[in-house]
Structures are given as structure tokens and as C-alpha cells.
Amino acid sequence: MKYIEGEVFEGTDFSNQFLEKAEYEFCTFTNCNFSHTDLSGSKFIECSFTDCNFSNAVLKNASFQDLTFSKCKMLGLHFEDCNKFGFAADLENCQLDHSSFFKMNLSQSTFRNCRLHGSDFTEAELTKTVLTNSDLLNAVFDHTNLELADLRESVNYSIDPEQNKLNGAVFSLSQVGGLLEKYQIKIEQG
């Protein structure tokens, strides 16, 4: 496999141009389009992505290790298809609607100011994961380990405490109703 180190990619449309299957290390991608691109088997190590579009990219056996995503559009991604070894990502101001993290270990990942509408965290490992100030409308948490996770300032979540591990998790008081939704009780200020 070809090794590409420290290269800068700016404004490249990989949806129309083939992305070489390679190991990319310390590379920077800015304003690139990866939508519907087949990233299968590629390795990305300590790379940063800013203002990129990954919507519906194919991730089969792709490796993501110590990556940074900022202001990226990442709709409908199946992260569970990635190589799970060493998966770690820091995501900020990203849109990840309808993405799947089924059975993923995300304990080395951070989600800040992200939109995760309809994303699936079923059976995922989110121990100590930072998931702050994010919109989790219709996100699925089923047998998910959220122990010691930080969900402060996150909104629109519905997490069943009886179906998920929540020991030591941190939530904002204003959004605690998302933990009680299944009981159909009303919480009022005052």
C-alpha cells in the first residue's frame, strides 16, 4: 500500500476523482468532497479534515486513527464498517445525521457542537466519551455504555436508564427530561 505523508489537499472533489487507496498520515484535507467516495481499505492516521463532505462515503475496512473533523458534513455513514482497531476521532461542529456507530468503541472520541439526528449508538461503547453541546434528536441509545460520558449542554436525547449504562455520566439539568421520557411524566420549572 502506498504511503502518503504530510500532504495538503484543498478543494479536491474525490467524488469525481479516484482517491488512491493508501495510508495517509499527517495529511490535511480542506474543503474536499468525499461524498459517495469508496474509502475502503484506506488508512488515515493523525489527519485533519475541515469543511469536507463525506456524505454516504463507503467506509469498509477504512482505518481512522486520531483524526480531527471540523465543520464536516458526514451524513449516512456506517462507521461500524470501519476497521475498529485504534478508532479515534475528534469531531467539532459536524453534521452526522443518520450515521451508524453500531457496536463501535468511541471511548477515545469527542463530539462537540455536533448534529447527530437519527444516529445509531446501539451497543456502542461511549465510556468517558465527550458528547457536549450536541443535538441528538431521534438518536438511538440501546444497550449503550455511557458510563462517565459527558453530555452537558446536549439536547433532544431520549435515553432509557434501564436499557443503558449511565453510572457517572454527566447531563445538564435542563435536559434531564430526556432520561425520563419513557415514563411519560411532565417536568416543570418552579
PDB file of C-alpha atoms in Angstrom:
ATOM      1  CA  MET A   1       0.000   0.000   0.000  1.00  0.00           C
ATOM      2  CA  LYS A   2       1.302   3.440  -0.905  1.00  0.00           C
ATOM      3  CA  TYR A   3       2.293   5.770   1.959  1.00  0.00           C
ATOM      4  CA  ILE A   4       1.418   9.484   1.731  1.00  0.00           C
ATOM      5  CA  GLU A   5       2.714  11.758   4.490  1.00  0.00           C
ATOM      6  CA  GLY A   6       2.117  15.425   5.264  1.00  0.00           C
ATOM      7  CA  GLU A   7       0.340  16.239   2.027  1.00  0.00           C
ATOM      8  CA  VAL A   8      -2.197  19.062   1.794  1.00  0.00           C
ATOM      9  CA  PHE A   9      -5.386  18.536  -0.223  1.00  0.00           C
ATOM     10  CA  GLU A  10      -7.528  21.603  -0.809  1.00  0.00           C
ATOM     11  CA  GLY A  11     -10.789  21.859  -2.752  1.00  0.00           C
ATOM     12  CA  THR A  12     -10.441  18.400  -4.294  1.00  0.00           C
ATOM     13  CA  ASP A  13     -13.604  16.620  -5.445  1.00  0.00           C
ATOM     14  CA  PHE A  14     -12.898  12.945  -4.743  1.00  0.00           C
ATOM     15  CA  SER A  15     -16.493  12.054  -5.654  1.00  0.00           C
ATOM     16  CA  ASN A  16     -15.488  12.564  -9.301  1.00  0.00           C
ATOM     17  CA  GLN A  17     -11.811  11.760  -8.905  1.00  0.00           C
ATOM     18  CA  PHE A  18     -10.431   8.486  -7.569  1.00  0.00           C
ATOM     19  CA  LEU A  19      -8.894   8.657  -4.102  1.00  0.00           C
ATOM     20  CA  GLU A  20      -5.866   6.435  -4.160  1.00  0.00           C
ATOM     21  CA  LYS A  21      -6.080   3.560  -1.684  1.00  0.00           C
ATOM     22  CA  ALA A  22      -3.161   4.404   0.577  1.00  0.00           C
ATOM     23  CA  GLU A  23      -2.019   5.117   4.099  1.00  0.00           C
ATOM     24  CA  TYR A  24      -2.407   8.856   4.712  1.00  0.00           C
ATOM     25  CA  GLU A  25      -0.525  10.172   7.704  1.00  0.00           C
ATOM     26  CA  PHE A  26      -0.345  13.783   8.958  1.00  0.00           C
ATOM     27  CA  CYS A  27      -2.309  14.946   5.895  1.00  0.00           C
ATOM     28  CA  THR A  28      -4.649  17.942   5.790  1.00  0.00           C
ATOM     29  CA  PHE A  29      -7.875  17.946   3.795  1.00  0.00           C
ATOM     30  CA  THR A  30      -9.725  21.264   3.425  1.00  0.00           C
ATOM     31  CA  ASN A  31     -12.970  21.821   1.518  1.00  0.00           C
ATOM     32  CA  CYS A  32     -12.770  18.377  -0.102  1.00  0.00           C
ATOM     33  CA  ASN A  33     -15.722  16.335  -1.347  1.00  0.00           C
ATOM     34  CA  PHE A  34     -15.695  12.642  -0.412  1.00  0.00           C
ATOM     35  CA  SER A  35     -19.451  12.100  -0.915  1.00  0.00           C
ATOM     36  CA  HIS A  36     -20.184   8.619  -2.268  1.00  0.00           C
ATOM     37  CA  THR A  37     -16.400   8.010  -2.435  1.00  0.00           C
ATOM     38  CA  ASP A  38     -15.160   4.488  -1.751  1.00  0.00           C
ATOM     39  CA  LEU A  39     -12.638   4.822   1.101  1.00  0.00           C
ATOM     40  CA  SER A  40     -12.484   1.050   1.621  1.00  0.00           C
ATOM     41  CA  GLY A  41      -9.158  -0.188   2.917  1.00  0.00           C
ATOM     42  CA  SER A  42      -7.584   3.278   3.137  1.00  0.00           C
ATOM     43  CA  LYS A  43      -5.832   4.314   6.340  1.00  0.00           C
ATOM     44  CA  PHE A  44      -5.992   7.806   7.787  1.00  0.00           C
ATOM     45  CA  ILE A  45      -3.674   8.456  10.735  1.00  0.00           C
ATOM     46  CA  GLU A  46      -3.437  11.820  12.519  1.00  0.00           C
ATOM     47  CA  CYS A  47      -5.084  13.640   9.597  1.00  0.00           C
ATOM     48  CA  SER A  48      -7.330  16.696   9.807  1.00  0.00           C
ATOM     49  CA  PHE A  49     -10.449  17.392   7.757  1.00  0.00           C
ATOM     50  CA  THR A  50     -12.053  20.852   7.611  1.00  0.00           C
ATOM     51  CA  ASP A  51     -15.221  21.783   5.695  1.00  0.00           C
ATOM     52  CA  CYS A  52     -15.288  18.388   3.954  1.00  0.00           C
ATOM     53  CA  ASN A  53     -18.308  16.413   2.741  1.00  0.00           C
ATOM     54  CA  PHE A  54     -18.251  12.671   3.491  1.00  0.00           C
ATOM     55  CA  SER A  55     -21.964  12.007   2.941  1.00  0.00           C
ATOM     56  CA  ASN A  56     -22.673   8.392   2.019  1.00  0.00           C
ATOM     57  CA  ALA A  57     -18.983   7.522   1.639  1.00  0.00           C
ATOM     58  CA  VAL A  58     -18.118   3.811   1.777  1.00  0.00           C
ATOM     59  CA  LEU A  59     -16.002   3.026   4.853  1.00  0.00           C
ATOM     60  CA  LYS A  60     -15.484  -0.754   4.552  1.00  0.00           C
ATOM     61  CA  ASN A  61     -12.268  -1.577   6.463  1.00  0.00           C
ATOM     62  CA  ALA A  62     -11.110   2.061   6.379  1.00  0.00           C
ATOM     63  CA  SER A  63      -8.897   2.972   9.342  1.00  0.00           C
ATOM     64  CA  PHE A  64      -9.488   6.211  11.260  1.00  0.00           C
ATOM     65  CA  GLN A  65      -6.879   6.818  13.955  1.00  0.00           C
ATOM     66  CA  ASP A  66      -6.501  10.112  15.818  1.00  0.00           C
ATOM     67  CA  LEU A  67      -8.391  12.181  13.251  1.00  0.00           C
ATOM     68  CA  THR A  68      -9.801  15.685  13.571  1.00  0.00           C
ATOM     69  CA  PHE A  69     -13.004  16.691  11.772  1.00  0.00           C
ATOM     70  CA  SER A  70     -14.185  20.300  11.845  1.00  0.00           C
ATOM     71  CA  LYS A  71     -17.327  21.640  10.145  1.00  0.00           C
ATOM     72  CA  CYS A  72     -17.711  18.453   8.086  1.00  0.00           C
ATOM     73  CA  LYS A  73     -20.894  17.028   6.579  1.00  0.00           C
ATOM     74  CA  MET A  74     -20.981  13.289   7.331  1.00  0.00           C
ATOM     75  CA  LEU A  75     -24.497  12.081   6.558  1.00  0.00           C
ATOM     76  CA  GLY A  76     -25.442   8.400   6.469  1.00  0.00           C
ATOM     77  CA  LEU A  77     -22.016   6.983   7.297  1.00  0.00           C
ATOM     78  CA  HIS A  78     -21.643   3.404   8.541  1.00  0.00           C
ATOM     79  CA  PHE A  79     -18.752   3.728  10.958  1.00  0.00           C
ATOM     80  CA  GLU A  80     -19.343   0.138  12.099  1.00  0.00           C
ATOM     81  CA  ASP A  81     -17.882  -0.940   8.726  1.00  0.00           C
ATOM     82  CA  CYS A  82     -14.528   0.707   9.581  1.00  0.00           C
ATOM     83  CA  ASN A  83     -11.527  -1.129  10.893  1.00  0.00           C
ATOM     84  CA  LYS A  84     -12.248  -0.867  14.602  1.00  0.00           C
ATOM     85  CA  PHE A  85      -8.601  -1.104  15.695  1.00  0.00           C
ATOM     86  CA  GLY A  86      -7.482   2.232  17.150  1.00  0.00           C
ATOM     87  CA  PHE A  87     -10.568   4.160  16.021  1.00  0.00           C
ATOM     88  CA  ALA A  88     -10.363   7.666  17.466  1.00  0.00           C
ATOM     89  CA  ALA A  89     -11.763  10.948  16.204  1.00  0.00           C
ATOM     90  CA  ASP A  90     -12.290  14.469  17.480  1.00  0.00           C
ATOM     91  CA  LEU A  91     -15.370  15.951  15.798  1.00  0.00           C
ATOM     92  CA  GLU A  92     -16.414  19.572  16.191  1.00  0.00           C
ATOM     93  CA  ASN A  93     -19.289  21.424  14.503  1.00  0.00           C
ATOM     94  CA  CYS A  94     -20.003  18.404  12.281  1.00  0.00           C
ATOM     95  CA  GLN A  95     -23.300  17.126  10.910  1.00  0.00           C
ATOM     96  CA  LEU A  96     -23.569  13.342  11.336  1.00  0.00           C
ATOM     97  CA  ASP A  97     -27.285  12.767  10.750  1.00  0.00           C
ATOM     98  CA  HIS A  98     -28.324   9.134  10.197  1.00  0.00           C
ATOM     99  CA  SER A  99     -24.824   7.808  10.795  1.00  0.00           C
ATOM    100  CA  SER A 100     -24.343   4.461  12.491  1.00  0.00           C
ATOM    101  CA  PHE A 101     -21.919   3.687  15.308  1.00  0.00           C
ATOM    102  CA  PHE A 102     -23.369   0.207  15.988  1.00  0.00           C
ATOM    103  CA  LYS A 103     -21.116  -1.653  18.467  1.00  0.00           C
ATOM    104  CA  MET A 104     -18.332   0.919  17.976  1.00  0.00           C
ATOM    105  CA  ASN A 105     -15.832   1.752  20.700  1.00  0.00           C
ATOM    106  CA  LEU A 106     -15.985   5.561  20.834  1.00  0.00           C
ATOM    107  CA  SER A 107     -14.312   5.957  24.223  1.00  0.00           C
ATOM    108  CA  GLN A 108     -11.379   7.739  22.555  1.00  0.00           C
ATOM    109  CA  SER A 109     -13.620  10.097  20.578  1.00  0.00           C
ATOM    110  CA  THR A 110     -15.073  13.551  21.154  1.00  0.00           C
ATOM    111  CA  PHE A 111     -18.218  15.114  19.679  1.00  0.00           C
ATOM    112  CA  ARG A 112     -18.559  18.863  20.321  1.00  0.00           C
ATOM    113  CA  ASN A 113     -21.327  21.022  18.871  1.00  0.00           C
ATOM    114  CA  CYS A 114     -22.373  18.223  16.513  1.00  0.00           C
ATOM    115  CA  ARG A 115     -25.721  17.379  14.989  1.00  0.00           C
ATOM    116  CA  LEU A 116     -26.484  13.663  15.250  1.00  0.00           C
ATOM    117  CA  HIS A 117     -30.155  13.432  14.231  1.00  0.00           C
ATOM    118  CA  GLY A 118     -31.240   9.810  13.870  1.00  0.00           C
ATOM    119  CA  SER A 119     -27.746   8.446  14.522  1.00  0.00           C
ATOM    120  CA  ASP A 120     -27.465   4.931  15.926  1.00  0.00           C
ATOM    121  CA  PHE A 121     -25.372   4.248  19.038  1.00  0.00           C
ATOM    122  CA  THR A 122     -26.838   0.774  19.689  1.00  0.00           C
ATOM    123  CA  GLU A 123     -24.461  -1.343  21.807  1.00  0.00           C
ATOM    124  CA  ALA A 124     -21.721   1.277  21.403  1.00  0.00           C
ATOM    125  CA  GLU A 125     -19.011   1.865  23.983  1.00  0.00           C
ATOM    126  CA  LEU A 126     -19.150   5.548  24.956  1.00  0.00           C
ATOM    127  CA  THR A 127     -17.348   5.333  28.303  1.00  0.00           C
ATOM    128  CA  LYS A 128     -15.741   8.722  29.040  1.00  0.00           C
ATOM    129  CA  THR A 129     -16.806   9.998  25.614  1.00  0.00           C
ATOM    130  CA  VAL A 130     -17.309  13.745  25.392  1.00  0.00           C
ATOM    131  CA  LEU A 131     -20.605  14.428  23.624  1.00  0.00           C
ATOM    132  CA  THR A 132     -21.206  18.056  24.583  1.00  0.00           C
ATOM    133  CA  ASN A 133     -23.486  20.728  23.185  1.00  0.00           C
ATOM    134  CA  SER A 134     -24.777  18.358  20.510  1.00  0.00           C
ATOM    135  CA  ASP A 135     -28.243  17.801  19.051  1.00  0.00           C
ATOM    136  CA  LEU A 136     -29.260  14.147  19.455  1.00  0.00           C
ATOM    137  CA  LEU A 137     -32.805  14.302  18.053  1.00  0.00           C
ATOM    138  CA  ASN A 138     -34.028  10.733  17.394  1.00  0.00           C
ATOM    139  CA  ALA A 139     -30.584   9.278  18.120  1.00  0.00           C
ATOM    140  CA  VAL A 140     -30.806   5.647  19.224  1.00  0.00           C
ATOM    141  CA  PHE A 141     -29.231   4.525  22.507  1.00  0.00           C
ATOM    142  CA  ASP A 142     -29.954   0.844  23.139  1.00  0.00           C
ATOM    143  CA  HIS A 143     -27.680  -1.190  25.425  1.00  0.00           C
ATOM    144  CA  THR A 144     -25.140   1.593  25.091  1.00  0.00           C
ATOM    145  CA  ASN A 145     -22.432   2.108  27.696  1.00  0.00           C
ATOM    146  CA  LEU A 146     -22.440   5.820  28.603  1.00  0.00           C
ATOM    147  CA  GLU A 147     -20.601   5.462  31.918  1.00  0.00           C
ATOM    148  CA  LEU A 148     -18.647   8.633  32.772  1.00  0.00           C
ATOM    149  CA  ALA A 149     -19.714  10.199  29.448  1.00  0.00           C
ATOM    150  CA  ASP A 150     -20.140  13.971  29.294  1.00  0.00           C
ATOM    151  CA  LEU A 151     -23.417  15.055  27.664  1.00  0.00           C
ATOM    152  CA  ARG A 152     -23.568  18.545  29.165  1.00  0.00           C
ATOM    153  CA  GLU A 153     -25.475  21.070  27.066  1.00  0.00           C
ATOM    154  CA  SER A 154     -26.569  18.339  24.617  1.00  0.00           C
ATOM    155  CA  VAL A 155     -30.241  18.443  23.654  1.00  0.00           C
ATOM    156  CA  ASN A 156     -33.107  16.345  22.287  1.00  0.00           C
ATOM    157  CA  TYR A 157     -31.834  12.990  23.532  1.00  0.00           C
ATOM    158  CA  SER A 158     -34.013  10.176  24.782  1.00  0.00           C
ATOM    159  CA  ILE A 159     -32.001   7.659  26.793  1.00  0.00           C
ATOM    160  CA  ASP A 160     -33.632   4.861  28.763  1.00  0.00           C
ATOM    161  CA  PRO A 161     -31.698   4.425  32.053  1.00  0.00           C
ATOM    162  CA  GLU A 162     -32.960   0.848  32.306  1.00  0.00           C
ATOM    163  CA  GLN A 163     -31.558  -0.141  28.892  1.00  0.00           C
ATOM    164  CA  ASN A 164     -28.247   1.740  29.019  1.00  0.00           C
ATOM    165  CA  LYS A 165     -25.329   2.060  31.433  1.00  0.00           C
ATOM    166  CA  LEU A 166     -25.220   5.614  32.822  1.00  0.00           C
ATOM    167  CA  ASN A 167     -23.096   5.409  36.010  1.00  0.00           C
ATOM    168  CA  GLY A 168     -21.150   8.629  36.429  1.00  0.00           C
ATOM    169  CA  ALA A 169     -22.457  10.207  33.215  1.00  0.00           C
ATOM    170  CA  VAL A 170     -22.926  13.987  33.320  1.00  0.00           C
ATOM    171  CA  PHE A 171     -26.050  15.693  31.961  1.00  0.00           C
ATOM    172  CA  SER A 172     -27.337  19.273  32.084  1.00  0.00           C
ATOM    173  CA  LEU A 173     -30.230  19.743  34.495  1.00  0.00           C
ATOM    174  CA  SER A 174     -32.285  21.497  31.797  1.00  0.00           C
ATOM    175  CA  GLN A 175     -32.239  18.353  29.621  1.00  0.00           C
ATOM    176  CA  VAL A 176     -32.697  15.652  32.270  1.00  0.00           C
ATOM    177  CA  GLY A 177     -36.213  15.026  30.928  1.00  0.00           C
ATOM    178  CA  GLY A 178     -34.579  13.045  28.116  1.00  0.00           C
ATOM    179  CA  LEU A 179     -33.780  10.379  30.710  1.00  0.00           C
ATOM    180  CA  LEU A 180     -37.373  10.158  31.911  1.00  0.00           C
ATOM    181  CA  GLU A 181     -39.226  10.281  28.603  1.00  0.00           C
ATOM    182  CA  LYS A 182     -40.340   6.645  28.685  1.00  0.00           C
ATOM    183  CA  TYR A 183     -42.233   7.297  31.922  1.00  0.00           C
ATOM    184  CA  GLN A 184     -44.410   9.950  30.253  1.00  0.00           C
ATOM    185  CA  ILE A 185     -44.091  12.319  33.183  1.00  0.00           C
ATOM    186  CA  LYS A 186     -44.029  16.090  32.962  1.00  0.00           C
ATOM    187  CA  ILE A 187     -41.258  18.171  34.455  1.00  0.00           C
ATOM    188  CA  GLU A 188     -41.987  21.828  35.120  1.00  0.00           C
ATOM    189  CA  GLN A 189     -39.788  24.679  36.266  1.00  0.00           C
ATOM    190  CA  GLY A 190     -40.728  26.308  39.513  1.00  0.00           C
TER     191      GLY A 190
END
